[in-house]
mmCIF file of C-alpha atoms in Angstrom:
data_model
loop_
_atom_site.group_PDB
_atom_site.id
_atom_site.type_symbol
_atom_site.label_atom_id
_atom_site.label_comp_id
_atom_site.label_asym_id
_atom_site.label_seq_id
_atom_site.Cartn_x
_atom_site.Cartn_y
_atom_site.Cartn_z
ATOM 1 C CA MET A 447 0.197 -4.448 -17.728
ATOM 2 C CA ASP A 448 -0.149 -1.046 -16.150
ATOM 3 C CA ASP A 449 1.145 -1.217 -12.702
ATOM 4 C CA SER A 450 -1.791 0.934 -11.382
ATOM 5 C CA THR A 451 -3.711 -2.430 -11.594
ATOM 6 C CA TYR A 452 -1.730 -4.313 -9.141
ATOM 7 C CA VAL A 453 -2.841 -5.422 -5.747
ATOM 8 C CA PRO A 454 -1.080 -3.161 -3.315
ATOM 9 C CA LEU A 455 1.995 -4.602 -1.898
ATOM 10 C CA ALA A 456 1.349 -2.576 1.252
ATOM 11 C CA THR A 457 -1.365 -0.347 2.341
ATOM 12 C CA TRP A 458 -1.973 2.165 5.001
ATOM 13 C CA GLY A 459 -4.633 4.742 5.901
ATOM 14 C CA LEU A 460 -6.807 6.442 8.372
ATOM 15 C CA PRO A 461 -9.886 8.517 8.611
ATOM 16 C CA PHE A 462 -9.698 12.299 9.687
ATOM 17 C CA ILE A 463 -11.547 15.572 9.815
ATOM 18 C CA ALA A 464 -10.576 18.005 7.043
ATOM 19 C CA GLN A 465 -9.354 20.918 9.047
ATOM 20 C CA PRO A 466 -6.107 22.717 9.035
ATOM 21 C CA GLU A 467 -4.906 21.625 12.365
ATOM 22 C CA GLU A 468 -5.168 17.871 11.171
ATOM 23 C CA VAL A 469 -2.603 18.272 8.429
ATOM 24 C CA SER A 470 0.359 18.509 10.654
ATOM 25 C CA ALA A 471 -0.512 15.058 12.349
ATOM 26 C CA LEU A 472 -1.253 13.491 9.056
ATOM 27 C CA ARG A 473 2.204 14.565 7.631
ATOM 28 C CA SER A 474 3.913 13.187 10.776
ATOM 29 C CA LEU A 475 2.173 9.826 10.528
ATOM 30 C CA MET A 476 2.931 9.490 6.837
ATOM 31 C CA ARG A 477 6.639 10.340 7.369
ATOM 32 C CA THR A 478 6.709 7.491 9.873
ATOM 33 C CA ARG A 479 5.037 5.007 7.712
ATOM 34 C CA LEU A 480 7.215 6.048 4.522
ATOM 35 C CA SER A 481 10.312 5.389 6.664
ATOM 36 C CA ALA A 482 9.046 1.957 7.695
ATOM 37 C CA TRP A 483 8.385 1.150 3.983
ATOM 38 C CA GLY A 484 11.930 2.286 2.937
ATOM 39 C CA LEU A 485 10.740 5.355 1.092
ATOM 40 C CA SER A 486 12.005 8.238 3.050
ATOM 41 C CA GLU A 487 13.406 9.889 0.066
ATOM 42 C CA LEU A 488 9.724 10.529 -0.992
ATOM 43 C CA SER A 489 8.531 11.794 2.361
ATOM 44 C CA ASP A 490 9.028 15.710 1.636
ATOM 45 C CA THR A 491 7.117 15.395 -1.698
ATOM 46 C CA ALA A 492 4.323 13.092 -0.193
ATOM 47 C CA GLN A 493 3.801 15.456 2.742
ATOM 48 C CA LEU A 494 3.290 18.324 0.359
ATOM 49 C CA CYS A 495 0.944 16.431 -1.738
ATOM 50 C CA VAL A 496 -1.278 15.338 1.131
ATOM 51 C CA SER A 497 -1.192 18.928 2.479
ATOM 52 C CA GLU A 498 -2.593 20.102 -0.930
ATOM 53 C CA LEU A 499 -5.064 17.433 -1.250
ATOM 54 C CA VAL A 500 -6.537 17.987 2.223
ATOM 55 C CA ALA A 501 -6.486 21.834 1.557
ATOM 56 C CA ASN A 502 -8.581 21.084 -1.460
ATOM 57 C CA VAL A 503 -11.221 19.322 0.494
ATOM 58 C CA ILE A 504 -11.273 22.094 3.119
ATOM 59 C CA THR A 505 -11.753 24.626 0.130
ATOM 60 C CA HIS A 506 -14.125 23.046 -2.146
ATOM 61 C CA VAL A 507 -16.246 20.697 0.221
ATOM 62 C CA GLY A 508 -15.784 22.399 3.580
ATOM 63 C CA GLY A 509 -13.861 22.456 6.710
ATOM 64 C CA GLY A 510 -14.945 19.752 9.121
ATOM 65 C CA THR A 511 -15.784 17.269 6.400
ATOM 66 C CA PRO A 512 -15.038 13.744 7.339
ATOM 67 C CA ALA A 513 -12.442 12.403 5.031
ATOM 68 C CA SER A 514 -9.873 9.646 4.729
ATOM 69 C CA LEU A 515 -6.111 9.296 3.761
ATOM 70 C CA THR A 516 -4.668 6.041 2.141
ATOM 71 C CA MET A 517 -1.195 5.270 0.991
ATOM 72 C CA LEU A 518 -0.706 2.209 -1.264
ATOM 73 C CA ARG A 519 2.733 0.943 -2.360
ATOM 74 C CA ARG A 520 2.401 -1.001 -5.584
ATOM 75 C CA GLY A 521 4.784 -1.819 -8.482
ATOM 76 C CA GLY A 522 7.155 0.901 -8.519
ATOM 77 C CA ARG A 523 4.827 3.726 -7.521
ATOM 78 C CA LEU A 524 3.442 5.165 -4.080
ATOM 79 C CA ARG A 525 -0.043 6.268 -4.489
ATOM 80 C CA ILE A 526 -1.629 8.681 -2.158
ATOM 81 C CA GLU A 527 -5.452 8.993 -2.023
ATOM 82 C CA VAL A 528 -7.755 11.438 -0.262
ATOM 83 C CA ARG A 529 -11.442 10.461 -0.220
ATOM 84 C CA ASP A 530 -14.260 12.945 0.718
ATOM 85 C CA PRO A 531 -18.062 12.399 0.648
ATOM 86 C CA ASP A 532 -18.805 15.144 -2.126
ATOM 87 C CA PRO A 533 -18.764 13.657 -5.764
ATOM 88 C CA CYS A 534 -19.670 17.042 -7.135
ATOM 89 C CA ALA A 535 -16.911 19.356 -5.856
ATOM 90 C CA LEU A 536 -14.210 18.629 -8.198
ATOM 91 C CA PRO A 537 -10.590 20.055 -7.875
ATOM 92 C CA ARG A 538 -9.575 22.087 -10.947
ATOM 93 C CA LEU A 539 -6.102 22.717 -12.593
ATOM 94 C CA VAL A 540 -6.174 26.252 -13.695
ATOM 95 C CA GLU A 541 -3.709 28.832 -15.037
ATOM 96 C CA THR A 542 -2.493 30.998 -12.258
ATOM 97 C CA SER A 543 -0.368 34.129 -11.952
ATOM 98 C CA ASP A 544 2.702 33.918 -9.510
ATOM 99 C CA ASP A 545 0.771 36.166 -6.944
ATOM 100 C CA SER A 546 -2.433 34.168 -7.195
ATOM 101 C CA GLU A 547 -3.763 32.408 -4.108
ATOM 102 C CA GLU A 548 -6.383 30.270 -6.056
ATOM 103 C CA GLY A 549 -5.865 27.118 -8.021
ATOM 104 C CA ARG A 550 -2.149 26.537 -7.098
ATOM 105 C CA GLY A 551 -2.796 23.389 -5.115
ATOM 106 C CA MET A 552 -3.576 21.104 -7.886
ATOM 107 C CA ALA A 553 -0.884 22.591 -10.007
ATOM 108 C CA LEU A 554 1.604 21.920 -7.426
ATOM 109 C CA VAL A 555 0.358 18.386 -7.221
ATOM 110 C CA GLU A 556 0.953 18.051 -10.912
ATOM 111 C CA ALA A 557 4.299 19.525 -10.924
ATOM 112 C CA LEU A 558 5.417 17.171 -7.982
ATOM 113 C CA THR A 559 4.054 13.777 -9.112
ATOM 114 C CA ASP A 560 4.061 11.418 -11.891
ATOM 115 C CA ARG A 561 0.276 11.518 -12.305
ATOM 116 C CA TRP A 562 -2.859 12.510 -10.490
ATOM 117 C CA GLY A 563 -6.686 12.000 -11.116
ATOM 118 C CA ILE A 564 -9.973 11.741 -9.644
ATOM 119 C CA GLU A 565 -12.153 8.707 -9.017
ATOM 120 C CA LEU A 566 -16.001 9.425 -8.676
ATOM 121 C CA CYS A 567 -18.165 6.935 -6.610
ATOM 122 C CA THR A 568 -21.857 7.174 -5.909
ATOM 123 C CA HIS A 569 -21.465 9.005 -2.539
ATOM 124 C CA SER A 570 -17.937 10.225 -2.619
ATOM 125 C CA LYS A 571 -14.818 10.915 -4.624
ATOM 126 C CA VAL A 572 -11.215 10.046 -4.373
ATOM 127 C CA THR A 573 -8.431 12.493 -5.429
ATOM 128 C CA TRP A 574 -5.138 10.679 -5.980
ATOM 129 C CA CYS A 575 -1.566 11.099 -6.977
ATOM 130 C CA GLU A 576 1.424 8.935 -7.669
ATOM 131 C CA LEU A 577 5.032 9.044 -7.053
ATOM 132 C CA VAL A 578 7.681 6.925 -8.693
ATOM 133 C CA THR A 579 9.759 5.012 -6.064
ATOM 134 C CA GLU A 580 13.416 4.286 -6.290
ATOM 135 C CA LEU A 581 13.591 0.978 -4.450
ATOM 136 C CA THR A 582 16.799 -0.728 -5.508
ATOM 137 C CA VAL A 583 16.079 -4.518 -4.125
ATOM 138 C CA SER A 584 14.276 -6.148 -6.894
ATOM 139 C CA GLU A 585 10.968 -7.943 -5.968
ATOM 140 C CA GLN A 586 12.432 -11.188 -7.534
ATOM 141 C CA HIS A 587 15.431 -11.251 -5.025
ATOM 142 C CA ARG A 588 13.000 -10.315 -2.136
ATOM 143 C CA ASN A 589 10.650 -13.209 -2.828
ATOM 144 C CA ALA A 590 13.570 -15.683 -3.326
ATOM 145 C CA GLU A 591 14.594 -14.731 0.098
ATOM 146 C CA ARG A 592 11.159 -15.417 1.492
ATOM 147 C CA VAL A 593 11.265 -18.797 -0.114
ATOM 148 C CA LYS A 594 14.528 -19.547 1.470
ATOM 149 C CA ARG A 595 13.296 -18.395 4.871
ATOM 150 C CA ALA A 596 10.063 -20.374 4.666
ATOM 151 C CA THR A 597 12.122 -23.420 3.688
ATOM 152 C CA ARG A 598 14.065 -23.062 6.964
ATOM 153 C CA VAL A 599 10.737 -22.790 8.949
ATOM 154 C CA LEU A 600 9.389 -25.847 7.320
ATOM 155 C CA THR A 601 12.721 -27.872 7.833
ATOM 156 C CA SER A 602 12.764 -27.002 11.650
ATOM 157 C CA TYR A 603 9.116 -27.144 12.318
ATOM 158 C CA GLY A 604 8.377 -29.798 14.769
ATOM 159 C CA ASN A 605 11.970 -30.926 14.729
ATOM 160 C CA HIS A 606 11.239 -32.958 11.746
ATOM 161 C CA GLU A 607 14.127 -33.749 9.361
ATOM 162 C CA PRO A 608 13.532 -32.293 5.834
ATOM 163 C CA PRO A 609 12.444 -34.904 3.335
ATOM 164 C CA VAL A 610 15.235 -35.787 0.860
ATOM 165 C CA VAL A 611 13.162 -35.688 -2.379
ATOM 166 C CA SER A 612 13.255 -33.960 -5.614
ATOM 167 C CA ARG A 613 11.116 -30.891 -5.767
ATOM 168 C CA ARG A 614 9.070 -32.403 -8.642
ATOM 169 C CA SER A 615 8.430 -35.498 -6.554
ATOM 170 C CA ARG A 616 4.717 -35.928 -5.766
ATOM 171 C CA VAL A 617 5.560 -37.105 -2.300
ATOM 172 C CA GLY A 618 7.828 -34.243 -1.780
ATOM 173 C CA ALA A 619 5.161 -31.702 -2.749
ATOM 174 C CA LEU A 620 2.631 -33.516 -0.293
ATOM 175 C CA THR A 621 5.018 -33.225 2.619
ATOM 176 C CA ARG A 622 5.934 -29.626 1.817
ATOM 177 C CA GLU A 623 2.158 -28.840 1.682
ATOM 178 C CA ALA A 624 1.266 -30.782 5.012
ATOM 179 C CA ALA A 625 4.063 -29.060 6.926
ATOM 180 C CA ALA A 626 3.001 -25.684 5.544
ATOM 181 C CA ILE A 627 -0.706 -26.349 6.600
ATOM 182 C CA ASP A 628 0.484 -27.240 10.121
ATOM 183 C CA VAL A 629 2.455 -24.131 10.389
ATOM 184 C CA ILE A 630 -0.232 -21.809 9.068
ATOM 185 C CA SER A 631 -2.763 -23.511 11.267
ATOM 186 C CA ASP A 632 -0.575 -23.075 14.478
ATOM 187 C CA LEU A 633 0.155 -19.397 13.668
ATOM 188 C CA LEU A 634 -3.600 -18.756 13.251
ATOM 189 C CA HIS A 635 -4.348 -20.413 16.642
ATOM 190 C CA LEU A 636 -1.577 -18.291 18.225
ATOM 191 C CA LEU A 637 -3.148 -14.988 16.580
ATOM 192 C CA ARG A 638 -6.598 -15.976 17.770
ATOM 193 C CA GLU A 639 -5.310 -16.519 21.188
ATOM 194 C CA HIS A 640 -4.149 -12.893 21.326
ATOM 195 C CA GLY A 641 -7.267 -11.479 19.994
ATOM 196 C CA HIS A 642 -6.764 -11.182 16.194
ATOM 197 C CA ASP A 643 -9.431 -11.790 13.481
ATOM 198 C CA VAL A 644 -7.998 -14.911 11.621
ATOM 199 C CA ASP A 645 -10.273 -14.300 8.566
ATOM 200 C CA GLU A 646 -8.923 -10.782 8.249
ATOM 201 C CA VAL A 647 -5.199 -12.047 8.793
ATOM 202 C CA LEU A 648 -5.644 -14.435 5.914
ATOM 203 C CA ASN A 649 -7.195 -12.075 3.505
ATOM 204 C CA ARG A 650 -4.543 -9.643 4.063
ATOM 205 C CA ALA A 651 -1.799 -12.428 3.597
ATOM 206 C CA GLN A 652 -3.654 -13.691 0.479
ATOM 207 C CA SER A 653 -3.775 -10.039 -0.855
ATOM 208 C CA HIS A 654 -0.039 -9.477 0.028
ATOM 209 C CA PHE A 655 1.057 -12.887 -1.758
ATOM 210 C CA GLU A 656 -0.741 -12.094 -4.659
ATOM 211 C CA ALA A 657 0.559 -8.604 -5.175
ATOM 212 C CA GLU A 658 3.980 -9.978 -4.861
ATOM 213 C CA VAL A 659 3.322 -12.836 -7.368
ATOM 214 C CA GLU A 660 1.747 -10.366 -9.823
ATOM 215 C CA THR A 661 4.716 -7.970 -9.392
ATOM 216 C CA VAL A 662 7.246 -10.653 -10.242
ATOM 217 C CA CYS A 663 5.276 -12.003 -13.274
ATOM 218 C CA ALA A 664 4.272 -8.519 -14.768
ATOM 219 C CA PRO A 665 6.009 -7.741 -18.003
ATOM 220 C CA ARG A 666 8.735 -5.199 -17.827
#
């Protein structure tokens, strides 16, 4: 399975107005987010790419165009997307001379990234590129640590002693399930009390879980 089909492990994005003075702020926010994701080694390249993608919107669609930036970490790739409202003004990769000022943006993106492309929608388009990440911690190990952490939560929750039963036991499975439901329910109550949309939280949690499962199960 191509990892471009994975549900994202992490997603970040924001709307912006395509004008030169916005680029610096976008680069700074990207740098902070990549650091939080443990991808600081990609920061310089990713910032160059987003500068060129935004410049492409300004050049071919127009300054002041409402646009949006999205970064997605999925599989072993970082994907950068810039969406604009014009599905007709397409970026072009052209041959340029050393002193040419036109056509260099997408050539630079092609040189810096593993791959790039354009997705056309009815009323917009997305120009994207992908960088290969260098994360050293396997998803299998990370998920194993999460299972251990969840086990500790369920064991201590409500000061109950953990059931001493086989993992294949039907009683054990029901006990773990009931404890997990109690934990999730109480967490949702806590989030609602603090003004969070619990449906959105559940959807994001489900997407995050499915992404990690698919990453672990995908053929290498």
